[in-house]
């Protein structure tokens, strides 16, 4: 290993020269997004065809105000409805098209229903493998309802046959589904009340597959069915039109959320131009790299998750639209005087099978349990991944990396991970090093690891086209690359070749399972030169980004494994890249360690493979504010481990903005500071006081709260509940918070109300919901809800509140990294609620392996009640007395609960005792500080093993 300072002959000169050089290179106004390079809905012909279809359906309301059923041309074929086991099947047909459609409604055990539709006998097969990549696998597949738990009845209502399927088991007895035959509609009901309707507006439409016309017809096509043009590119569609659309109406709801990723409001806006603050474009789901994207815009960004939640005071429901092709979603609102309105959404996808899930909730926890049942929640990450990550494009060389690390230590700033962007490679050849810059990568990693730090290197999915490059040679020779657009000469297509960072490049085809396995194998220690167990991975540019191509991505007609076109699988690509990397890191060690992989592109299912971030944002107050609804929307859609580049990727934040961003960024699940190569260096110690100390204080606060964060990730892995939550999730009956996007919850206990305005005199408005105490985390000033207060917040102050009734674990010792905190003691903070009680949880494992799956963990439940005036620590219900758990308890016997801080105890307390494991009882001393009449006091020197049972009694 390198000596600690053996290479430091020019540390300060290099570092500050680099900072000065980047300032010289900076151009203050980075070119903003070129909107003309990206499509609007007017350029998307399949969407326009469905809009035209919808216009033929829509009928105006009658003068007497009565609603008229839309004239949908799709009807159920008589006598075709059958319930077989858990599936209700029907044949549906357009009245003017002789192509019958097979519609299936599958009933799941948890109350979710799945609706699928395609041709009964397709002319050619539709792409239907998205489900294989996204839904739970064979060993943990969907649990469908038992036939005996479903009841099918039908009747004539106003001359229309109506079928009803009811759950008869006790758990789901409130749920039923109603289907009308003419026109075909489906309604999901709770306690007999409609909550979600399909095709109630009559917009359901499926373009059936058909034979290819002659070339002249294709050349003259102006509808986009067989040929599309955008700018200078032409997209020939060999399969012809195969799109479909459906209206989904949320009855009695005014707010819908989700469908990331967009830089828009939390509560999704209308798209029909009817509202003053709404949009005139649909929300688009088509993964794109939109650099320095604009705000308040439904344009596609880096990821796409077609999940939408609707919430009102009575229920929370969800829709998951299982499709990876280009999808657009329109939103309209119906407002009714004297009653709740409804939200109608219109979903349109270019290809595939119509496949959607309706999740009935009705509680938030129910909804996320149902969603997790479909495709698994976020797994536990390695603990270091929850710490502070420092990154830029790029750290210059090995000396720069180690200098930054030493400067962090010198200035007492904890951190866990330092990152390398593309310039560490040998000429943009991934899985290589530029040894002129990084002469000894192993020594560098060992030096970092000595202080508890990890290294992350970037690996993009494009491969430099270079016959001397072993990755390109193996990938090309084995047929592991995406293939080019088919041509008319009938020859096998060549590898798809275009430009990215290395200039001429090819792209790995992750749909090919052999290619994905081969790619994962490249992370083996014997294949990735100079990699160690302390090196982890960043997959960037995996939308995929393709320079000089339409919308800077792959052409839709490029060919993947199985002969499918890129248009069928585009939104899957980044997720499958993420998965292949995750599996590769898992396999490089035995026994396996939990991987850490960051991906820029994502889709439903990406949560299983690591973290994501919101992409290339800008150092502006607007992007600071936009990060909250973006991260919350990701969490709503199940992508929990997400964050935004702290400080903004493009541009230079003024010191006040950077401080505010750190104060907010420590409350993102993924906490990374990142900047562009032409931005000034912005490591914290480069700033004068008070900015430096305020940034350092924020980072330290993140480390102090790591036990709480890790426990939240454990909860998410078990329940699917979001880690950061919009206010309505915790306060579902408080309509004042349904559209709140400036204040949010971290778990169920902590409310964050960041200051996000350059004017320090502008007050921050905070609503304290529910009839509960809210304690300022730092001053313990108390506010009783429900109420609204306004605070003027100076730069040193943050508004973070703990909900009364919570017990929050922390670690108070500051270390270099989380690795050095593993055996530090815990402090419990008991925030007493209005009813005199409090509860909390603490989860601990080794933070890196999968041994917790065999019981090697500690999970404690804490409860305080004023009636008994006692605080109790007991094992959680899922804690079992296995040999592995006993062994882990022994390993952790030196890890203690050191202190307990009580806040809000109303009765006067003069003494306390503790009983450990039901045996010995000891007296404890109380520390009120200088506040003998205060309701806050601390018990120090508790020194009880964290895994033991104990009870503190206050007297």
PDB file of C-alpha atoms in Angstrom, residues 3-263:
ATOM      1  CA  UNK A   3       2.622   5.340   2.237  1.00  0.00           C
ATOM      2  CA  UNK A   4       0.162   7.848   3.530  1.00  0.00           C
ATOM      3  CA  UNK A   5       1.993  10.883   2.159  1.00  0.00           C
ATOM      4  CA  UNK A   6       4.603   9.304  -0.119  1.00  0.00           C
ATOM      5  CA  UNK A   7       3.097  10.723  -3.283  1.00  0.00           C
ATOM      6  CA  UNK A   8       2.258  14.193  -1.922  1.00  0.00           C
ATOM      7  CA  UNK A   9       5.064  16.222  -3.443  1.00  0.00           C
ATOM      8  CA  UNK A  10       2.760  18.740  -5.088  1.00  0.00           C
ATOM      9  CA  UNK A  11      -0.591  18.254  -3.400  1.00  0.00           C
ATOM     10  CA  UNK A  12      -1.715  21.814  -2.828  1.00  0.00           C
ATOM     11  CA  UNK A  13      -0.229  23.112  -6.059  1.00  0.00           C
ATOM     12  CA  UNK A  14      -2.024  20.436  -8.107  1.00  0.00           C
ATOM     13  CA  UNK A  15      -5.322  20.763  -6.343  1.00  0.00           C
ATOM     14  CA  UNK A  16      -5.670  24.520  -6.494  1.00  0.00           C
ATOM     15  CA  UNK A  17      -4.233  24.656 -10.004  1.00  0.00           C
ATOM     16  CA  UNK A  18      -6.979  22.266 -11.024  1.00  0.00           C
ATOM     17  CA  UNK A  19      -9.567  24.489  -9.408  1.00  0.00           C
ATOM     18  CA  UNK A  20      -8.202  27.527 -11.204  1.00  0.00           C
ATOM     19  CA  UNK A  21      -7.987  25.705 -14.520  1.00  0.00           C
ATOM     20  CA  UNK A  22     -11.597  24.618 -14.324  1.00  0.00           C
ATOM     21  CA  UNK A  23     -12.607  28.190 -13.658  1.00  0.00           C
ATOM     22  CA  UNK A  24     -10.761  29.325 -16.785  1.00  0.00           C
ATOM     23  CA  UNK A  25     -12.426  26.617 -18.857  1.00  0.00           C
ATOM     24  CA  UNK A  26     -15.858  27.490 -17.543  1.00  0.00           C
ATOM     25  CA  UNK A  27     -18.346  29.091 -19.832  1.00  0.00           C
ATOM     26  CA  UNK A  28     -20.942  30.674 -17.590  1.00  0.00           C
ATOM     27  CA  UNK A  29     -23.942  29.897 -19.732  1.00  0.00           C
ATOM     28  CA  UNK A  30     -23.959  26.262 -20.738  1.00  0.00           C
ATOM     29  CA  UNK A  31     -26.011  25.711 -23.840  1.00  0.00           C
ATOM     30  CA  UNK A  32     -29.525  24.834 -22.742  1.00  0.00           C
ATOM     31  CA  UNK A  33     -31.534  21.940 -24.101  1.00  0.00           C
ATOM     32  CA  UNK A  34     -32.170  22.174 -27.848  1.00  0.00           C
ATOM     33  CA  UNK A  35     -35.907  21.655 -27.910  1.00  0.00           C
ATOM     34  CA  UNK A  36     -36.009  21.185 -31.673  1.00  0.00           C
ATOM     35  CA  UNK A  37     -33.908  18.032 -31.248  1.00  0.00           C
ATOM     36  CA  UNK A  38     -36.714  16.376 -29.296  1.00  0.00           C
ATOM     37  CA  UNK A  39     -40.195  15.411 -30.376  1.00  0.00           C
ATOM     38  CA  UNK A  40     -43.414  16.950 -29.221  1.00  0.00           C
ATOM     39  CA  UNK A  41     -46.694  15.081 -29.394  1.00  0.00           C
ATOM     40  CA  UNK A  42     -47.267  16.657 -32.820  1.00  0.00           C
ATOM     41  CA  UNK A  43     -44.348  14.546 -34.099  1.00  0.00           C
ATOM     42  CA  UNK A  44     -45.638  11.241 -32.656  1.00  0.00           C
ATOM     43  CA  UNK A  45     -48.002   9.813 -35.224  1.00  0.00           C
ATOM     44  CA  UNK A  46     -49.363   6.847 -33.272  1.00  0.00           C
ATOM     45  CA  UNK A  47     -50.405   9.264 -30.527  1.00  0.00           C
ATOM     46  CA  UNK A  48     -52.044  11.554 -33.079  1.00  0.00           C
ATOM     47  CA  UNK A  49     -54.033   8.632 -34.480  1.00  0.00           C
ATOM     48  CA  UNK A  50     -55.386   7.830 -31.014  1.00  0.00           C
ATOM     49  CA  UNK A  51     -56.217  11.463 -30.406  1.00  0.00           C
ATOM     50  CA  UNK A  52     -58.135  11.444 -33.670  1.00  0.00           C
ATOM     51  CA  UNK A  53     -59.954   8.290 -32.596  1.00  0.00           C
ATOM     52  CA  UNK A  54     -60.841   9.881 -29.246  1.00  0.00           C
ATOM     53  CA  UNK A  55     -62.288  12.915 -30.990  1.00  0.00           C
ATOM     54  CA  UNK A  56     -64.651  10.667 -32.959  1.00  0.00           C
ATOM     55  CA  UNK A  57     -65.850   9.164 -29.668  1.00  0.00           C
ATOM     56  CA  UNK A  58     -66.337  12.223 -27.499  1.00  0.00           C
ATOM     57  CA  UNK A  59     -69.862  13.554 -27.322  1.00  0.00           C
ATOM     58  CA  UNK A  60     -70.773  16.862 -25.752  1.00  0.00           C
ATOM     59  CA  UNK A  61     -72.814  16.909 -22.580  1.00  0.00           C
ATOM     60  CA  UNK A  62     -76.531  17.297 -23.210  1.00  0.00           C
ATOM     61  CA  UNK A  63     -78.274  20.607 -22.447  1.00  0.00           C
ATOM     62  CA  UNK A  64     -80.094  19.075 -19.488  1.00  0.00           C
ATOM     63  CA  UNK A  65     -76.727  18.240 -17.913  1.00  0.00           C
ATOM     64  CA  UNK A  66     -77.090  14.486 -18.140  1.00  0.00           C
ATOM     65  CA  UNK A  67     -73.980  12.551 -19.048  1.00  0.00           C
ATOM     66  CA  UNK A  68     -74.110  10.636 -22.319  1.00  0.00           C
ATOM     67  CA  UNK A  69     -72.256   7.335 -22.622  1.00  0.00           C
ATOM     68  CA  UNK A  70     -69.449   7.683 -25.159  1.00  0.00           C
ATOM     69  CA  UNK A  71     -70.087   5.808 -28.338  1.00  0.00           C
ATOM     70  CA  UNK A  72     -67.279   3.268 -28.042  1.00  0.00           C
ATOM     71  CA  UNK A  73     -67.251   0.969 -31.064  1.00  0.00           C
ATOM     72  CA  UNK A  74     -65.861  -1.930 -28.999  1.00  0.00           C
ATOM     73  CA  UNK A  75     -68.403  -4.450 -27.704  1.00  0.00           C
ATOM     74  CA  UNK A  76     -68.217  -7.836 -26.032  1.00  0.00           C
ATOM     75  CA  UNK A  77     -69.141 -10.665 -28.365  1.00  0.00           C
ATOM     76  CA  UNK A  78     -72.340 -12.290 -27.123  1.00  0.00           C
ATOM     77  CA  UNK A  79     -71.896 -15.352 -24.888  1.00  0.00           C
ATOM     78  CA  UNK A  80     -68.103 -15.021 -24.868  1.00  0.00           C
ATOM     79  CA  UNK A  81     -67.680 -14.119 -21.193  1.00  0.00           C
ATOM     80  CA  UNK A  82     -66.344 -16.984 -19.053  1.00  0.00           C
ATOM     81  CA  UNK A  83     -64.784 -17.236 -15.601  1.00  0.00           C
ATOM     82  CA  UNK A  84     -62.131 -19.961 -15.524  1.00  0.00           C
ATOM     83  CA  UNK A  85     -60.329 -20.215 -12.216  1.00  0.00           C
ATOM     84  CA  UNK A  86     -58.897 -16.773 -11.489  1.00  0.00           C
ATOM     85  CA  UNK A  87     -59.452 -15.407 -15.028  1.00  0.00           C
ATOM     86  CA  UNK A  88     -62.507 -13.786 -16.562  1.00  0.00           C
ATOM     87  CA  UNK A  89     -62.120 -13.963 -20.346  1.00  0.00           C
ATOM     88  CA  UNK A  90     -64.127 -12.263 -23.069  1.00  0.00           C
ATOM     89  CA  UNK A  91     -63.931 -11.593 -26.793  1.00  0.00           C
ATOM     90  CA  UNK A  92     -64.210  -7.908 -27.671  1.00  0.00           C
ATOM     91  CA  UNK A  93     -64.562  -6.597 -31.200  1.00  0.00           C
ATOM     92  CA  UNK A  94     -64.715  -3.257 -32.982  1.00  0.00           C
ATOM     93  CA  UNK A  95     -68.070  -3.004 -34.721  1.00  0.00           C
ATOM     94  CA  UNK A  96     -66.440  -2.146 -38.057  1.00  0.00           C
ATOM     95  CA  UNK A  97     -63.329  -4.371 -37.869  1.00  0.00           C
ATOM     96  CA  UNK A  98     -63.493  -8.148 -38.147  1.00  0.00           C
ATOM     97  CA  UNK A  99     -60.530  -8.767 -35.850  1.00  0.00           C
ATOM     98  CA  UNK A 100     -61.633 -10.194 -32.490  1.00  0.00           C
ATOM     99  CA  UNK A 101     -59.645  -9.228 -29.424  1.00  0.00           C
ATOM    100  CA  UNK A 102     -59.041 -11.435 -26.417  1.00  0.00           C
ATOM    101  CA  UNK A 103     -59.537  -9.559 -23.147  1.00  0.00           C
ATOM    102  CA  UNK A 104     -58.594 -11.256 -19.900  1.00  0.00           C
ATOM    103  CA  UNK A 105     -59.142 -10.070 -16.335  1.00  0.00           C
ATOM    104  CA  UNK A 106     -56.954 -11.914 -13.839  1.00  0.00           C
ATOM    105  CA  UNK A 107     -57.816 -11.710 -10.141  1.00  0.00           C
ATOM    106  CA  UNK A 108     -54.878 -11.767  -7.730  1.00  0.00           C
ATOM    107  CA  UNK A 109     -55.039 -12.966  -4.174  1.00  0.00           C
ATOM    108  CA  UNK A 110     -54.291  -9.516  -2.741  1.00  0.00           C
ATOM    109  CA  UNK A 111     -57.183  -7.778  -4.542  1.00  0.00           C
ATOM    110  CA  UNK A 112     -55.135  -6.517  -7.493  1.00  0.00           C
ATOM    111  CA  UNK A 113     -56.586  -7.246 -10.915  1.00  0.00           C
ATOM    112  CA  UNK A 114     -54.644  -7.618 -14.133  1.00  0.00           C
ATOM    113  CA  UNK A 115     -56.217  -6.693 -17.494  1.00  0.00           C
ATOM    114  CA  UNK A 116     -54.667  -7.901 -20.743  1.00  0.00           C
ATOM    115  CA  UNK A 117     -55.832  -7.386 -24.332  1.00  0.00           C
ATOM    116  CA  UNK A 118     -54.523  -8.305 -27.777  1.00  0.00           C
ATOM    117  CA  UNK A 119     -55.775  -9.981 -30.938  1.00  0.00           C
ATOM    118  CA  UNK A 120     -57.304 -13.396 -30.365  1.00  0.00           C
ATOM    119  CA  UNK A 121     -55.118 -14.664 -33.205  1.00  0.00           C
ATOM    120  CA  UNK A 122     -52.408 -12.057 -33.924  1.00  0.00           C
ATOM    121  CA  UNK A 123     -51.144 -11.804 -37.503  1.00  0.00           C
ATOM    122  CA  UNK A 124     -47.660 -11.926 -35.982  1.00  0.00           C
ATOM    123  CA  UNK A 125     -46.696 -12.165 -32.322  1.00  0.00           C
ATOM    124  CA  UNK A 126     -46.714  -8.998 -30.276  1.00  0.00           C
ATOM    125  CA  UNK A 127     -43.816  -8.248 -27.966  1.00  0.00           C
ATOM    126  CA  UNK A 128     -44.859  -9.710 -24.601  1.00  0.00           C
ATOM    127  CA  UNK A 129     -41.591 -10.232 -22.725  1.00  0.00           C
ATOM    128  CA  UNK A 130     -41.714  -7.055 -20.657  1.00  0.00           C
ATOM    129  CA  UNK A 131     -43.535  -9.058 -18.001  1.00  0.00           C
ATOM    130  CA  UNK A 132     -40.661 -11.555 -17.876  1.00  0.00           C
ATOM    131  CA  UNK A 133     -38.170  -8.820 -17.094  1.00  0.00           C
ATOM    132  CA  UNK A 134     -40.321  -6.875 -14.636  1.00  0.00           C
ATOM    133  CA  UNK A 135     -42.667  -9.109 -12.663  1.00  0.00           C
ATOM    134  CA  UNK A 136     -41.656 -11.501  -9.935  1.00  0.00           C
ATOM    135  CA  UNK A 137     -40.034 -14.652 -11.288  1.00  0.00           C
ATOM    136  CA  UNK A 138     -41.226 -18.219 -11.300  1.00  0.00           C
ATOM    137  CA  UNK A 139     -40.097 -18.983  -7.750  1.00  0.00           C
ATOM    138  CA  UNK A 140     -41.898 -15.965  -6.344  1.00  0.00           C
ATOM    139  CA  UNK A 141     -44.553 -15.388  -8.987  1.00  0.00           C
ATOM    140  CA  UNK A 142     -47.941 -13.729  -8.772  1.00  0.00           C
ATOM    141  CA  UNK A 143     -50.352 -15.280  -6.313  1.00  0.00           C
ATOM    142  CA  UNK A 144     -53.730 -15.512  -8.011  1.00  0.00           C
ATOM    143  CA  UNK A 145     -57.054 -15.781  -6.242  1.00  0.00           C
ATOM    144  CA  UNK A 146     -58.548 -19.212  -5.643  1.00  0.00           C
ATOM    145  CA  UNK A 147     -61.563 -20.092  -7.763  1.00  0.00           C
ATOM    146  CA  UNK A 148     -63.661 -20.599  -4.635  1.00  0.00           C
ATOM    147  CA  UNK A 149     -62.879 -17.018  -3.534  1.00  0.00           C
ATOM    148  CA  UNK A 150     -64.531 -15.508  -6.634  1.00  0.00           C
ATOM    149  CA  UNK A 151     -68.205 -15.229  -7.508  1.00  0.00           C
ATOM    150  CA  UNK A 152     -69.428 -14.413 -11.030  1.00  0.00           C
ATOM    151  CA  UNK A 153     -72.946 -13.105 -11.671  1.00  0.00           C
ATOM    152  CA  UNK A 154     -74.558 -11.264 -14.585  1.00  0.00           C
ATOM    153  CA  UNK A 155     -77.752  -9.346 -15.186  1.00  0.00           C
ATOM    154  CA  UNK A 156     -79.442  -7.025 -17.686  1.00  0.00           C
ATOM    155  CA  UNK A 157     -79.328  -3.327 -16.767  1.00  0.00           C
ATOM    156  CA  UNK A 158     -81.073  -0.873 -19.108  1.00  0.00           C
ATOM    157  CA  UNK A 159     -80.777  -3.384 -21.911  1.00  0.00           C
ATOM    158  CA  UNK A 160     -77.049  -3.964 -21.395  1.00  0.00           C
ATOM    159  CA  UNK A 161     -75.619  -7.174 -19.961  1.00  0.00           C
ATOM    160  CA  UNK A 162     -73.474  -6.486 -16.902  1.00  0.00           C
ATOM    161  CA  UNK A 163     -71.097  -9.028 -15.375  1.00  0.00           C
ATOM    162  CA  UNK A 164     -69.894  -8.742 -11.780  1.00  0.00           C
ATOM    163  CA  UNK A 165     -67.076 -10.680 -10.154  1.00  0.00           C
ATOM    164  CA  UNK A 166     -66.834 -10.391  -6.385  1.00  0.00           C
ATOM    165  CA  UNK A 167     -64.141 -11.515  -4.024  1.00  0.00           C
ATOM    166  CA  UNK A 168     -65.788 -13.686  -1.400  1.00  0.00           C
ATOM    167  CA  UNK A 169     -62.849 -14.182   0.962  1.00  0.00           C
ATOM    168  CA  UNK A 170     -62.932 -12.094   4.131  1.00  0.00           C
ATOM    169  CA  UNK A 171     -59.832 -10.031   3.351  1.00  0.00           C
ATOM    170  CA  UNK A 172     -61.030  -8.776  -0.056  1.00  0.00           C
ATOM    171  CA  UNK A 173     -64.801  -8.850   0.423  1.00  0.00           C
ATOM    172  CA  UNK A 174     -65.012  -5.097  -0.246  1.00  0.00           C
ATOM    173  CA  UNK A 175     -63.664  -5.484  -3.797  1.00  0.00           C
ATOM    174  CA  UNK A 176     -65.597  -6.271  -6.949  1.00  0.00           C
ATOM    175  CA  UNK A 177     -65.279  -5.778 -10.702  1.00  0.00           C
ATOM    176  CA  UNK A 178     -68.104  -4.881 -13.064  1.00  0.00           C
ATOM    177  CA  UNK A 179     -67.944  -5.341 -16.842  1.00  0.00           C
ATOM    178  CA  UNK A 180     -70.490  -4.091 -19.352  1.00  0.00           C
ATOM    179  CA  UNK A 181     -70.816  -5.753 -22.743  1.00  0.00           C
ATOM    180  CA  UNK A 182     -72.106  -2.947 -24.963  1.00  0.00           C
ATOM    181  CA  UNK A 183     -69.933  -0.954 -24.990  1.00  0.00           C
ATOM    182  CA  UNK A 184     -67.113  -2.844 -23.286  1.00  0.00           C
ATOM    183  CA  UNK A 185     -66.162  -1.168 -19.994  1.00  0.00           C
ATOM    184  CA  UNK A 186     -64.640  -2.288 -16.709  1.00  0.00           C
ATOM    185  CA  UNK A 187     -65.185  -0.741 -13.289  1.00  0.00           C
ATOM    186  CA  UNK A 188     -63.321  -1.568 -10.079  1.00  0.00           C
ATOM    187  CA  UNK A 189     -65.503  -1.004  -6.994  1.00  0.00           C
ATOM    188  CA  UNK A 190     -64.812  -0.767  -3.283  1.00  0.00           C
ATOM    189  CA  UNK A 191     -67.832  -1.442  -1.086  1.00  0.00           C
ATOM    190  CA  UNK A 192     -69.989  -1.034  -4.164  1.00  0.00           C
ATOM    191  CA  UNK A 193     -68.565   2.404  -5.021  1.00  0.00           C
ATOM    192  CA  UNK A 194     -66.628   2.860  -8.315  1.00  0.00           C
ATOM    193  CA  UNK A 195     -63.012   3.930  -7.832  1.00  0.00           C
ATOM    194  CA  UNK A 196     -61.359   3.120 -11.199  1.00  0.00           C
ATOM    195  CA  UNK A 197     -63.005   2.789 -14.616  1.00  0.00           C
ATOM    196  CA  UNK A 198     -61.571   1.512 -17.879  1.00  0.00           C
ATOM    197  CA  UNK A 199     -63.002   2.682 -21.200  1.00  0.00           C
ATOM    198  CA  UNK A 200     -65.758   4.686 -19.558  1.00  0.00           C
ATOM    199  CA  UNK A 201     -64.850   7.483 -21.977  1.00  0.00           C
ATOM    200  CA  UNK A 202     -64.667   5.075 -24.896  1.00  0.00           C
ATOM    201  CA  UNK A 203     -61.006   5.713 -25.787  1.00  0.00           C
ATOM    202  CA  UNK A 204     -59.974   2.048 -25.790  1.00  0.00           C
ATOM    203  CA  UNK A 205     -58.539   1.303 -29.205  1.00  0.00           C
ATOM    204  CA  UNK A 206     -56.107  -1.307 -30.513  1.00  0.00           C
ATOM    205  CA  UNK A 207     -54.497  -1.124 -33.949  1.00  0.00           C
ATOM    206  CA  UNK A 208     -54.511  -4.713 -35.089  1.00  0.00           C
ATOM    207  CA  UNK A 209     -51.485  -6.249 -36.790  1.00  0.00           C
ATOM    208  CA  UNK A 210     -51.812  -6.699 -40.548  1.00  0.00           C
ATOM    209  CA  UNK A 211     -49.983  -7.666 -43.710  1.00  0.00           C
ATOM    210  CA  UNK A 212     -47.454  -5.299 -45.174  1.00  0.00           C
ATOM    211  CA  UNK A 213     -48.645  -3.246 -48.177  1.00  0.00           C
ATOM    212  CA  UNK A 214     -46.643  -2.606 -51.325  1.00  0.00           C
ATOM    213  CA  UNK A 215     -43.727  -0.203 -51.283  1.00  0.00           C
ATOM    214  CA  UNK A 216     -45.624   2.559 -53.083  1.00  0.00           C
ATOM    215  CA  UNK A 217     -48.254   2.580 -50.347  1.00  0.00           C
ATOM    216  CA  UNK A 218     -45.532   2.759 -47.720  1.00  0.00           C
ATOM    217  CA  UNK A 219     -43.718   5.585 -49.526  1.00  0.00           C
ATOM    218  CA  UNK A 220     -46.960   7.586 -49.718  1.00  0.00           C
ATOM    219  CA  UNK A 221     -47.958   6.918 -46.109  1.00  0.00           C
ATOM    220  CA  UNK A 222     -48.815  10.175 -44.326  1.00  0.00           C
ATOM    221  CA  UNK A 223     -50.416   8.629 -41.225  1.00  0.00           C
ATOM    222  CA  UNK A 224     -47.206   7.230 -39.762  1.00  0.00           C
ATOM    223  CA  UNK A 225     -48.534   3.689 -39.810  1.00  0.00           C
ATOM    224  CA  UNK A 226     -45.673   2.339 -41.928  1.00  0.00           C
ATOM    225  CA  UNK A 227     -43.251   5.245 -42.084  1.00  0.00           C
ATOM    226  CA  UNK A 228     -42.409   8.172 -39.819  1.00  0.00           C
ATOM    227  CA  UNK A 229     -40.168  11.145 -40.398  1.00  0.00           C
ATOM    228  CA  UNK A 230     -38.539  13.417 -37.841  1.00  0.00           C
ATOM    229  CA  UNK A 231     -36.140  16.135 -38.931  1.00  0.00           C
ATOM    230  CA  UNK A 232     -33.845  14.377 -41.420  1.00  0.00           C
ATOM    231  CA  UNK A 233     -34.555  10.801 -40.274  1.00  0.00           C
ATOM    232  CA  UNK A 234     -37.041   8.291 -41.611  1.00  0.00           C
ATOM    233  CA  UNK A 235     -38.313   5.431 -39.482  1.00  0.00           C
ATOM    234  CA  UNK A 236     -39.687   2.514 -41.502  1.00  0.00           C
ATOM    235  CA  UNK A 237     -42.028   0.266 -39.531  1.00  0.00           C
ATOM    236  CA  UNK A 238     -41.753  -3.217 -40.907  1.00  0.00           C
ATOM    237  CA  UNK A 239     -44.560  -4.502 -38.682  1.00  0.00           C
ATOM    238  CA  UNK A 240     -46.872  -1.586 -39.374  1.00  0.00           C
ATOM    239  CA  UNK A 241     -49.207  -0.026 -36.808  1.00  0.00           C
ATOM    240  CA  UNK A 242     -49.557  -1.917 -33.507  1.00  0.00           C
ATOM    241  CA  UNK A 243     -50.351   0.776 -30.952  1.00  0.00           C
ATOM    242  CA  UNK A 244     -53.150   0.749 -28.406  1.00  0.00           C
ATOM    243  CA  UNK A 245     -54.719   3.116 -25.928  1.00  0.00           C
ATOM    244  CA  UNK A 246     -57.063   3.100 -22.956  1.00  0.00           C
ATOM    245  CA  UNK A 247     -58.757   5.712 -20.826  1.00  0.00           C
ATOM    246  CA  UNK A 248     -58.427   5.105 -17.077  1.00  0.00           C
ATOM    247  CA  UNK A 249     -60.697   7.200 -14.898  1.00  0.00           C
ATOM    248  CA  UNK A 250     -60.132   7.685 -11.177  1.00  0.00           C
ATOM    249  CA  UNK A 251     -63.622   8.296  -9.816  1.00  0.00           C
ATOM    250  CA  UNK A 252     -63.887  10.731  -6.909  1.00  0.00           C
ATOM    251  CA  UNK A 253     -60.190  11.675  -7.001  1.00  0.00           C
ATOM    252  CA  UNK A 254     -58.696  15.089  -7.688  1.00  0.00           C
ATOM    253  CA  UNK A 255     -54.999  14.244  -7.421  1.00  0.00           C
ATOM    254  CA  UNK A 256     -52.844  11.730  -9.276  1.00  0.00           C
ATOM    255  CA  UNK A 257     -49.114  11.207  -8.831  1.00  0.00           C
ATOM    256  CA  UNK A 258     -46.183   9.281 -10.239  1.00  0.00           C
ATOM    257  CA  UNK A 259     -45.244   8.331 -13.843  1.00  0.00           C
ATOM    258  CA  UNK A 260     -41.680   9.617 -13.475  1.00  0.00           C
ATOM    259  CA  UNK A 261     -39.418  10.949 -14.739  1.00  0.00           C
ATOM    260  CA  UNK A 262     -40.473  14.525 -15.421  1.00  0.00           C
ATOM    261  CA  UNK A 263     -39.433  17.882 -13.973  1.00  0.00           C
TER     262      UNK A 263
END
